PDB file of C-alpha atoms and ligand atoms in Angstrom:
ATOM      1  CA  MET T 785     -45.092 -27.082  46.090  1.00 50.00           C
ATOM      2  CA  ARG T 786     -45.620 -26.027  42.521  1.00 59.00           C
ATOM      3  CA  ARG T 787     -48.368 -23.567  41.626  1.00 59.00           C
ATOM      4  CA  ARG T 788     -50.523 -25.972  39.679  1.00 60.00           C
ATOM      5  CA  GLU T 789     -50.338 -28.600  42.401  1.00 57.00           C
ATOM      6  CA  PHE T 790     -51.348 -25.954  44.906  1.00 52.00           C
ATOM      7  CA  LEU T 791     -54.319 -24.907  42.793  1.00 53.00           C
ATOM      8  CA  LYS T 792     -55.373 -28.522  42.375  1.00 56.00           C
ATOM      9  CA  LEU T 793     -55.101 -29.080  46.103  1.00 49.00           C
ATOM     10  CA  LEU T 794     -57.214 -26.009  46.840  1.00 49.00           C
ATOM     11  CA  LEU T 795     -59.834 -27.269  44.449  1.00 48.00           C
ATOM     12  CA  ALA T 796     -59.765 -30.794  45.888  1.00 44.00           C
ATOM     13  CA  ALA T 797     -59.985 -29.485  49.469  1.00 42.00           C
ATOM     14  CA  GLY T 798     -63.048 -27.439  48.612  1.00 41.00           C
ATOM     15  CA  ILE T 799     -64.752 -30.296  46.804  1.00 39.00           C
ATOM     16  CA  THR T 800     -64.221 -32.967  49.445  1.00 37.00           C
ATOM     17  CA  GLY T 801     -64.802 -30.721  52.423  1.00 37.00           C
ATOM     18  CA  ALA T 802     -68.379 -29.717  51.667  1.00 37.00           C
ATOM     19  CA  GLY T 803     -70.331 -31.426  54.473  1.00 38.00           C
ATOM     20  CA  GLY T 804     -70.316 -35.114  53.576  1.00 39.00           C
ATOM     21  CA  LEU T 805     -71.621 -34.723  50.027  1.00 42.00           C
ATOM     22  CA  GLY T 806     -68.878 -33.111  47.964  1.00 43.00           C
ATOM     23  CA  LEU T 807     -69.703 -30.014  45.920  1.00 42.00           C
ATOM     24  CA  GLU T 808     -68.956 -31.946  42.779  1.00 45.00           C
ATOM     25  CA  GLN T 809     -71.535 -34.639  43.585  1.00 51.00           C
ATOM     26  CA  ALA T 810     -73.977 -32.038  44.854  1.00 45.00           C
ATOM     27  CA  ALA T 811     -73.683 -30.110  41.596  1.00 44.00           C
ATOM     28  CA  ARG T 812     -74.219 -33.222  39.534  1.00 50.00           C
ATOM     29  CA  ALA T 813     -77.232 -34.138  41.649  1.00 52.00           C
ATOM     30  CA  ALA T 814     -78.679 -30.676  41.026  1.00 50.00           C
ATOM     31  CA  GLY T 815     -77.951 -30.873  37.316  1.00 55.00           C
ATOM     32  CA  ARG T 816     -75.865 -27.679  37.429  1.00 53.00           C
ATOM     33  CA  PRO T 817     -72.326 -27.131  36.178  1.00 52.00           C
ATOM     34  CA  GLU T 818     -69.666 -27.896  38.714  1.00 56.00           C
ATOM     35  CA  PRO T 819     -69.252 -24.935  41.038  1.00 55.00           C
ATOM     36  CA  PHE T 820     -65.954 -23.746  42.363  1.00 58.00           C
ATOM     37  CA  PRO T 821     -65.252 -23.702  46.057  1.00 56.00           C
ATOM     38  CA  GLU T 822     -64.793 -20.401  47.831  1.00 54.00           C
ATOM     39  CA  LEU T 823     -61.211 -19.314  48.196  1.00 56.00           C
ATOM     40  CA  PRO T 824     -60.039 -20.219  51.678  1.00 55.00           C
ATOM     41  CA  GLN T 825     -59.932 -17.351  54.134  1.00 57.00           C
ATOM     42  CA  LYS T 826     -56.720 -18.440  55.789  1.00 58.00           C
ATOM     43  CA  GLN T 827     -53.749 -19.659  53.832  1.00 60.00           C
ATOM     44  CA  SER T 828     -50.059 -19.144  53.637  1.00 67.00           C
ATOM     45  CA  GLY T 829     -48.580 -17.203  50.752  1.00 80.00           C
ATOM     46  CA  GLN T 830     -50.551 -15.123  48.301  1.00 85.00           C
ATOM     47  CA  LYS T 831     -54.116 -15.554  47.231  1.00 85.00           C
ATOM     48  CA  PRO T 832     -54.062 -17.439  43.894  1.00 88.00           C
ATOM     49  CA  GLU T 833     -55.132 -15.406  40.869  1.00 91.00           C
ATOM     50  CA  ALA T 834     -57.678 -18.058  39.884  1.00 93.00           C
ATOM     51  CA  LEU T 835     -59.040 -21.447  40.678  1.00 92.00           C
ATOM     52  CA  ILE T 836     -58.868 -23.865  37.808  1.00 91.00           C
ATOM     53  CA  ASN T 837     -60.805 -27.067  37.498  1.00 91.00           C
ATOM     54  CA  THR T 838     -58.198 -29.297  35.931  1.00 89.00           C
ATOM     55  CA  LYS T 839     -60.866 -31.820  34.948  1.00 90.00           C
ATOM     56  CA  ASN T 840     -62.969 -29.600  32.692  1.00 92.00           C
ATOM     57  CA  GLY T 841     -60.905 -26.443  32.235  1.00 92.00           C
ATOM     58  CA  GLN T 842     -63.284 -24.113  34.081  1.00 94.00           C
ATOM     59  CA  VAL T 843     -61.531 -20.961  35.250  1.00 94.00           C
ATOM     60  CA  MET T 844     -62.689 -18.794  38.146  1.00 93.00           C
ATOM     61  CA  PRO T 845     -60.568 -15.614  38.445  1.00 93.00           C
ATOM     62  CA  ALA T 846     -60.163 -14.573  42.055  1.00 92.00           C
ATOM     63  CA  ALA T 847     -62.099 -11.532  43.205  1.00 92.00           C
ATOM     64  CA  GLY T 848     -59.828  -8.656  44.127  1.00 93.00           C
ATOM     65  CA  ILE T 849     -56.969  -9.744  41.856  1.00 95.00           C
ATOM     66  CA  ILE T 850     -56.278  -8.157  38.476  1.00 95.00           C
ATOM     67  CA  MET T 851     -54.012  -9.836  35.933  1.00 95.00           C
ATOM     68  CA  ARG T 852     -52.465  -7.633  33.249  1.00 95.00           C
ATOM     69  CA  HIS T 853     -50.380  -8.667  30.268  1.00 95.00           C
ATOM     70  CA  SER T 854     -47.622  -6.187  29.652  1.00 94.00           C
ATOM     71  CA  ALA T 855     -43.937  -5.894  28.730  1.00 92.00           C
ATOM     72  CA  CYS T 856     -40.801  -6.253  30.820  1.00 91.00           C
ATOM     73  CA  LEU T 857     -38.315  -3.389  30.600  1.00 85.00           C
ATOM     74  CA  GLY T 858     -35.766  -5.173  32.768  1.00 85.00           C
ATOM     75  CA  CYS T 859     -33.432  -5.052  29.761  1.00 84.00           C
ATOM     76  CA  TYR T 860     -33.532  -4.239  26.049  1.00 80.00           C
ATOM     77  CA  SER T 861     -35.023  -7.613  25.103  1.00 86.00           C
ATOM     78  CA  CYS T 862     -38.503  -6.267  25.959  1.00 87.00           C
ATOM     79  CA  CYS T 863     -40.020  -9.661  26.742  1.00 93.00           C
ATOM     80  CA  GLY T 864     -43.654  -9.895  27.674  1.00 94.00           C
ATOM     81  CA  ASN T 865     -44.738 -10.175  31.282  1.00 95.00           C
ATOM     82  CA  ARG T 866     -47.880 -10.786  33.233  1.00 94.00           C
ATOM     83  CA  VAL T 867     -48.519  -8.764  36.339  1.00 95.00           C
ATOM     84  CA  LYS T 868     -50.653  -9.755  39.310  1.00 95.00           C
ATOM     85  CA  ILE T 869     -52.189  -6.692  40.978  1.00 95.00           C
ATOM     86  CA  ASP T 870     -54.151  -6.215  44.180  1.00 94.00           C
ATOM     87  CA  ALA T 871     -57.309  -4.504  42.892  1.00 94.00           C
ATOM     88  CA  SER T 872     -57.979  -2.626  46.137  1.00 94.00           C
ATOM     89  CA  THR T 873     -54.508  -1.097  46.534  1.00 94.00           C
ATOM     90  CA  GLY T 874     -53.067  -1.192  43.015  1.00 92.00           C
ATOM     91  CA  GLU T 875     -50.007  -2.867  44.491  1.00 91.00           C
ATOM     92  CA  ILE T 876     -48.099  -5.282  42.275  1.00 92.00           C
ATOM     93  CA  LEU T 877     -48.039  -8.656  43.980  1.00 93.00           C
ATOM     94  CA  GLN T 878     -46.078 -10.759  41.522  1.00 92.00           C
ATOM     95  CA  VAL T 879     -44.670 -10.807  38.005  1.00 93.00           C
ATOM     96  CA  PHE T 880     -44.829 -13.812  35.668  1.00 91.00           C
ATOM     97  CA  GLY T 881     -44.138 -14.665  32.057  1.00 93.00           C
ATOM     98  CA  ASN T 882     -46.639 -13.732  29.363  1.00 95.00           C
ATOM     99  CA  PRO T 883     -48.016 -16.793  27.536  1.00 94.00           C
ATOM    100  CA  TYR T 884     -48.895 -14.678  24.470  1.00 95.00           C
ATOM    101  CA  ASN T 885     -45.290 -13.653  23.900  1.00 95.00           C
ATOM    102  CA  PRO T 886     -42.840 -15.861  21.980  1.00 94.00           C
ATOM    103  CA  LEU T 887     -40.026 -14.513  24.148  1.00 94.00           C
ATOM    104  CA  ASN T 888     -41.733 -16.092  27.165  1.00 93.00           C
ATOM    105  CA  SER T 889     -43.336 -19.203  25.796  1.00 92.00           C
ATOM    106  CA  GLU T 890     -42.937 -21.505  22.860  1.00 88.00           C
ATOM    107  CA  PRO T 891     -45.451 -22.446  21.667  1.00 89.00           C
ATOM    108  CA  HIS T 892     -47.119 -19.166  22.608  1.00 92.00           C
ATOM    109  CA  LEU T 893     -50.821 -18.373  22.590  1.00 93.00           C
ATOM    110  CA  PRO T 894     -52.253 -16.701  19.485  1.00 94.00           C
ATOM    111  CA  TYR T 895     -53.009 -13.034  20.068  1.00 93.00           C
ATOM    112  CA  GLU T 896     -56.734 -13.623  19.717  1.00 96.00           C
ATOM    113  CA  ALA T 897     -56.809 -16.425  22.329  1.00 95.00           C
ATOM    114  CA  PRO T 898     -59.159 -15.537  25.212  1.00 95.00           C
ATOM    115  CA  LEU T 899     -57.724 -14.674  28.619  1.00 93.00           C
ATOM    116  CA  THR T 900     -59.060 -17.939  30.037  1.00 93.00           C
ATOM    117  CA  GLU T 901     -56.407 -19.635  27.869  1.00 93.00           C
ATOM    118  CA  ALA T 902     -53.766 -17.544  29.615  1.00 93.00           C
ATOM    119  CA  TYR T 903     -54.950 -18.804  32.997  1.00 92.00           C
ATOM    120  CA  LEU T 904     -55.029 -22.365  31.720  1.00 93.00           C
ATOM    121  CA  ALA T 905     -51.486 -22.005  30.396  1.00 90.00           C
ATOM    122  CA  PHE T 906     -50.333 -21.982  34.015  1.00 87.00           C
ATOM    123  CA  SER T 907     -52.378 -25.009  35.007  1.00 89.00           C
ATOM    124  CA  ASN T 908     -52.099 -28.699  34.439  1.00 88.00           C
ATOM    125  CA  TYR T 909     -55.355 -28.802  32.488  1.00 90.00           C
ATOM    126  CA  GLN T 910     -54.675 -31.088  29.513  1.00 89.00           C
ATOM    127  CA  GLY T 911     -50.991 -30.752  30.357  1.00 84.00           C
ATOM    128  CA  LYS T 912     -50.929 -27.133  29.136  1.00 84.00           C
ATOM    129  CA  GLY T 913     -48.646 -26.031  31.935  1.00 78.00           C
ATOM    130  CA  ASN T 914     -45.979 -28.372  30.613  1.00 74.00           C
ATOM    131  CA  THR T 915     -45.845 -26.792  27.174  1.00 72.00           C
ATOM    132  CA  ALA T 916     -47.351 -23.305  27.201  1.00 71.00           C
ATOM    133  CA  ARG T 917     -46.164 -22.130  30.611  1.00 78.00           C
ATOM    134  CA  ALA T 918     -44.525 -18.758  30.189  1.00 88.00           C
ATOM    135  CA  THR T 919     -41.386 -17.744  32.047  1.00 90.00           C
ATOM    136  CA  LEU T 920     -39.237 -14.705  32.715  1.00 93.00           C
ATOM    137  CA  CYS T 921     -35.543 -14.590  33.410  1.00 94.00           C
ATOM    138  CA  ALA T 922     -34.418 -13.961  36.996  1.00 93.00           C
ATOM    139  CA  ARG T 923     -33.908 -10.301  36.256  1.00 92.00           C
ATOM    140  CA  GLY T 924     -37.388  -9.997  34.804  1.00 93.00           C
ATOM    141  CA  LEU T 925     -38.811 -11.596  37.942  1.00 91.00           C
ATOM    142  CA  ALA T 926     -36.793  -9.174  40.048  1.00 90.00           C
ATOM    143  CA  THR T 927     -38.425  -6.149  38.416  1.00 86.00           C
ATOM    144  CA  LEU T 928     -40.950  -6.477  41.242  1.00 88.00           C
ATOM    145  CA  GLN T 929     -38.145  -5.699  43.707  1.00 90.00           C
ATOM    146  CA  ALA T 930     -36.970  -2.856  41.475  1.00 87.00           C
ATOM    147  CA  HIS T 931     -40.487  -1.445  41.475  1.00 87.00           C
ATOM    148  CA  GLN T 932     -40.674  -1.617  45.274  1.00 88.00           C
ATOM    149  CA  ASP T 933     -37.089  -0.477  45.869  1.00 91.00           C
ATOM    150  CA  PRO T 934     -37.131   2.371  48.413  1.00 90.00           C
ATOM    151  CA  MET T 935     -34.203   3.921  46.504  1.00 89.00           C
ATOM    152  CA  ARG T 936     -36.197   4.061  43.250  1.00 90.00           C
ATOM    153  CA  LEU T 937     -36.326   7.576  41.832  1.00 91.00           C
ATOM    154  CA  LEU T 938     -39.869   8.883  41.576  1.00 92.00           C
ATOM    155  CA  VAL T 939     -39.203  12.640  41.339  1.00 95.00           C
ATOM    156  CA  PRO T 940     -36.413  14.701  39.728  1.00 96.00           C
ATOM    157  CA  LEU T 941     -33.348  15.258  41.895  1.00 96.00           C
ATOM    158  CA  LYS T 942     -31.288  18.433  41.760  1.00 97.00           C
ATOM    159  CA  ARG T 943     -27.664  18.647  42.844  1.00 97.00           C
ATOM    160  CA  ALA T 944     -27.470  20.142  46.340  1.00 97.00           C
ATOM    161  CA  GLY T 945     -23.719  20.026  46.879  1.00 96.00           C
ATOM    162  CA  LYS T 946     -20.467  20.136  44.931  1.00 95.00           C
ATOM    163  CA  ARG T 947     -20.183  17.850  41.927  1.00 94.00           C
ATOM    164  CA  GLY T 948     -19.349  14.354  43.143  1.00 95.00           C
ATOM    165  CA  GLU T 949     -20.390  15.114  46.693  1.00 95.00           C
ATOM    166  CA  GLY T 950     -23.503  12.977  46.345  1.00 95.00           C
ATOM    167  CA  LYS T 951     -25.926  15.525  47.745  1.00 96.00           C
ATOM    168  CA  TRP T 952     -29.319  15.879  46.079  1.00 96.00           C
ATOM    169  CA  GLN T 953     -32.658  17.459  46.760  1.00 96.00           C
ATOM    170  CA  PRO T 954     -36.017  16.463  45.288  1.00 96.00           C
ATOM    171  CA  ILE T 955     -37.734  19.069  43.115  1.00 97.00           C
ATOM    172  CA  THR T 956     -41.065  19.055  41.317  1.00 97.00           C
ATOM    173  CA  TRP T 957     -41.445  18.178  37.647  1.00 97.00           C
ATOM    174  CA  GLU T 958     -42.556  21.763  36.994  1.00 97.00           C
ATOM    175  CA  GLU T 959     -39.337  23.088  38.551  1.00 97.00           C
ATOM    176  CA  ALA T 960     -37.234  20.599  36.589  1.00 98.00           C
ATOM    177  CA  VAL T 961     -38.862  21.511  33.276  1.00 97.00           C
ATOM    178  CA  ASN T 962     -38.764  25.233  33.981  1.00 98.00           C
ATOM    179  CA  GLU T 963     -35.092  25.280  35.023  1.00 98.00           C
ATOM    180  CA  THR T 964     -34.090  23.076  32.093  1.00 97.00           C
ATOM    181  CA  ILE T 965     -35.797  25.373  29.603  1.00 97.00           C
ATOM    182  CA  GLU T 966     -35.113  28.780  31.122  1.00 98.00           C
ATOM    183  CA  GLY T 967     -31.718  28.233  32.746  1.00 97.00           C
ATOM    184  CA  GLY T 968     -30.294  30.941  35.010  1.00 97.00           C
ATOM    185  CA  LYS T 969     -28.216  30.858  38.162  1.00 97.00           C
ATOM    186  CA  LEU T 970     -29.619  27.485  39.022  1.00 97.00           C
ATOM    187  CA  PHE T 971     -27.199  26.659  41.839  1.00 97.00           C
ATOM    188  CA  SER T 972     -26.946  30.042  43.550  1.00 96.00           C
ATOM    189  CA  GLU T 973     -28.421  28.556  46.741  1.00 94.00           C
ATOM    190  CA  ILE T 974     -25.280  26.441  47.159  1.00 96.00           C
ATOM    191  CA  GLY T 975     -22.914  29.292  46.324  1.00 96.00           C
ATOM    192  CA  GLU T 976     -22.417  28.649  42.586  1.00 96.00           C
ATOM    193  CA  ASN T 977     -23.089  31.793  40.634  1.00 95.00           C
ATOM    194  CA  GLN T 978     -22.434  30.757  37.071  1.00 95.00           C
ATOM    195  CA  GLU T 979     -25.186  31.392  34.538  1.00 97.00           C
ATOM    196  CA  ILE T 980     -26.424  28.183  32.962  1.00 96.00           C
ATOM    197  CA  GLU T 981     -28.094  28.358  29.577  1.00 96.00           C
ATOM    198  CA  GLY T 982     -31.468  26.732  29.263  1.00 97.00           C
ATOM    199  CA  LEU T 983     -32.768  24.908  26.204  1.00 97.00           C
ATOM    200  CA  ARG T 984     -34.518  28.098  25.085  1.00 97.00           C
ATOM    201  CA  HIS T 985     -31.118  29.811  24.665  1.00 97.00           C
ATOM    202  CA  VAL T 986     -29.356  26.777  23.236  1.00 98.00           C
ATOM    203  CA  ARG T 987     -31.950  26.407  20.464  1.00 98.00           C
ATOM    204  CA  ASP T 988     -30.164  28.902  18.239  1.00 98.00           C
ATOM    205  CA  PHE T 989     -29.761  28.046  14.546  1.00 98.00           C
ATOM    206  CA  ASN T 990     -27.958  31.268  13.593  1.00 97.00           C
ATOM    207  CA  THR T 991     -24.937  31.397  15.891  1.00 97.00           C
ATOM    208  CA  LEU T 992     -22.026  29.041  15.320  1.00 98.00           C
ATOM    209  CA  ILE T 993     -20.750  27.131  18.361  1.00 97.00           C
ATOM    210  CA  ASP T 994     -17.227  28.152  17.404  1.00 97.00           C
ATOM    211  CA  PRO T 995     -16.553  30.389  14.345  1.00 97.00           C
ATOM    212  CA  ASN T 996     -13.099  28.798  14.090  1.00 98.00           C
ATOM    213  CA  ARG T 997     -14.653  25.334  13.856  1.00 97.00           C
ATOM    214  CA  PRO T 998     -17.699  25.731  11.612  1.00 97.00           C
ATOM    215  CA  GLU T 999     -17.952  21.934  11.253  1.00 97.00           C
ATOM    216  CA  LEU T1000     -19.508  21.850  14.739  1.00 97.00           C
ATOM    217  CA  GLY T1001     -22.503  23.655  13.315  1.00 97.00           C
ATOM    218  CA  PRO T1002     -24.880  26.039  15.051  1.00 98.00           C
ATOM    219  CA  LYS T1003     -25.371  26.418  18.756  1.00 98.00           C
ATOM    220  CA  VAL T1004     -28.436  24.169  18.701  1.00 98.00           C
ATOM    221  CA  ASN T1005     -26.041  21.212  18.384  1.00 98.00           C
ATOM    222  CA  GLN T1006     -24.922  21.874  21.936  1.00 97.00           C
ATOM    223  CA  LEU T1007     -27.851  19.807  23.098  1.00 97.00           C
ATOM    224  CA  VAL T1008     -26.448  16.278  23.059  1.00 95.00           C
ATOM    225  CA  PHE T1009     -28.414  13.140  23.760  1.00 93.00           C
ATOM    226  CA  PHE T1010     -26.471  10.047  24.824  1.00 88.00           C
ATOM    227  CA  GLY T1011     -28.811   7.074  24.903  1.00 82.00           C
ATOM    228  CA  GLY T1012     -28.356   3.376  25.484  1.00 77.00           C
ATOM    229  CA  ARG T1013     -29.940   0.345  23.938  1.00 74.00           C
ATOM    230  CA  ASP T1014     -33.334   0.789  22.401  1.00 70.00           C
ATOM    231  CA  ASP T1015     -35.776  -0.267  25.100  1.00 66.00           C
ATOM    232  CA  GLY T1016     -38.869   1.155  23.443  1.00 69.00           C
ATOM    233  CA  ARG T1017     -38.504   4.718  24.718  1.00 76.00           C
ATOM    234  CA  MET T1018     -35.801   5.928  22.351  1.00 83.00           C
ATOM    235  CA  VAL T1019     -38.341   6.761  19.680  1.00 86.00           C
ATOM    236  CA  PHE T1020     -39.607   9.586  21.896  1.00 90.00           C
ATOM    237  CA  ALA T1021     -36.088  10.889  22.481  1.00 91.00           C
ATOM    238  CA  SER T1022     -35.205  10.796  18.781  1.00 90.00           C
ATOM    239  CA  ARG T1023     -38.419  12.597  17.875  1.00 94.00           C
ATOM    240  CA  PHE T1024     -37.720  15.289  20.450  1.00 95.00           C
ATOM    241  CA  MET T1025     -34.140  15.742  19.260  1.00 96.00           C
ATOM    242  CA  ARG T1026     -35.230  16.027  15.626  1.00 95.00           C
ATOM    243  CA  ALA T1027     -37.893  18.560  16.561  1.00 97.00           C
ATOM    244  CA  PHE T1028     -35.364  20.499  18.626  1.00 98.00           C
ATOM    245  CA  GLY T1029     -32.944  20.568  15.713  1.00 98.00           C
ATOM    246  CA  SER T1030     -29.709  19.157  17.133  1.00 97.00           C
ATOM    247  CA  ILE T1031     -27.883  16.531  15.105  1.00 95.00           C
ATOM    248  CA  ASN T1032     -26.209  15.156  18.239  1.00 95.00           C
ATOM    249  CA  TYR T1033     -28.419  12.195  19.002  1.00 92.00           C
ATOM    250  CA  PHE T1034     -26.443   9.078  19.914  1.00 89.00           C
ATOM    251  CA  THR T1035     -27.643   5.614  20.780  1.00 84.00           C
ATOM    252  CA  HIS T1036     -25.867   2.420  21.699  1.00 78.00           C
ATOM    253  CA  GLY T1037     -25.077   1.681  18.050  1.00 75.00           C
ATOM    254  CA  SER T1038     -23.778   5.195  17.448  1.00 71.00           C
ATOM    255  CA  THR T1039     -20.577   4.455  19.348  1.00 63.00           C
TER     256      THR T1039
HETATM  257  S1  SF4 Y 736     -37.525 -10.984  31.130  1.00 65.06           S
HETATM  258 FE1  SF4 Y 736     -35.307 -10.816  31.346  1.00 65.06          FE
HETATM  259  S2  SF4 Y 736     -34.508 -10.922  29.223  1.00 65.06           S
HETATM  260 FE2  SF4 Y 736     -36.706 -10.402  29.113  1.00 65.06          FE
HETATM  261  S3  SF4 Y 736     -36.785  -8.125  29.057  1.00 65.06           S
HETATM  262 FE3  SF4 Y 736     -37.046  -8.776  31.213  1.00 65.06          FE
HETATM  263  S4  SF4 Y 736     -34.954  -8.694  32.041  1.00 65.06           S
HETATM  264 FE4  SF4 Y 736     -34.748  -8.729  29.807  1.00 65.06          FE
END
């Protein structure tokens, strides 16, 4: 069953099930705007993010659900997305397209359109769901699985075996930053006693990397950044590399 049909059904069930006199008629009789039914306590699947009256466009966001408009970093296209969050746990429940973003929807909503328009874009109110419904590609939808992947890296990992052996140990961010900057015998605990230079020692503008090859420039150029496509984070890396002083900053296009 499609989402909008489900929402309509929920609405219809609430209206017709209210003790003989439907809520709709009761509201009219009382001269009040049409109320929404309570969300059902028992249902299969997820709680909908809102109930929408497809007759008059009233929107009632569900309590306990937060909707956030954001950006997908599933690939370098940086489409918009719309994330459904459980307010009590902060857990992401589902990811949708963002109706404000032309990469998700055409026509898309103007930036200044109220959020109620974003809810309506997923409904059949005035046929909006047929034209303004926003979508993601399959990979964008699967970012939810990537987010919940038990193999997802959440802390720095340090090599805990020979290169290529696939052994790693988690370390804190403080340890990672400190070891990267200060260097030292970083792998002595696994029997490797070579001294590894940290960024503090590499940031040397006075010593040539190789006096016989002055074109390589000073030692500071030994810090090399190999990036990929610009997914919105490269600006931070390029700023850091410029501040550090190395010319060896490469992105996808640099190849
Ligand atoms: S929705 Fe798909 S195409 Fe768009 S950024 Fe995400 S993964 Fe890339």
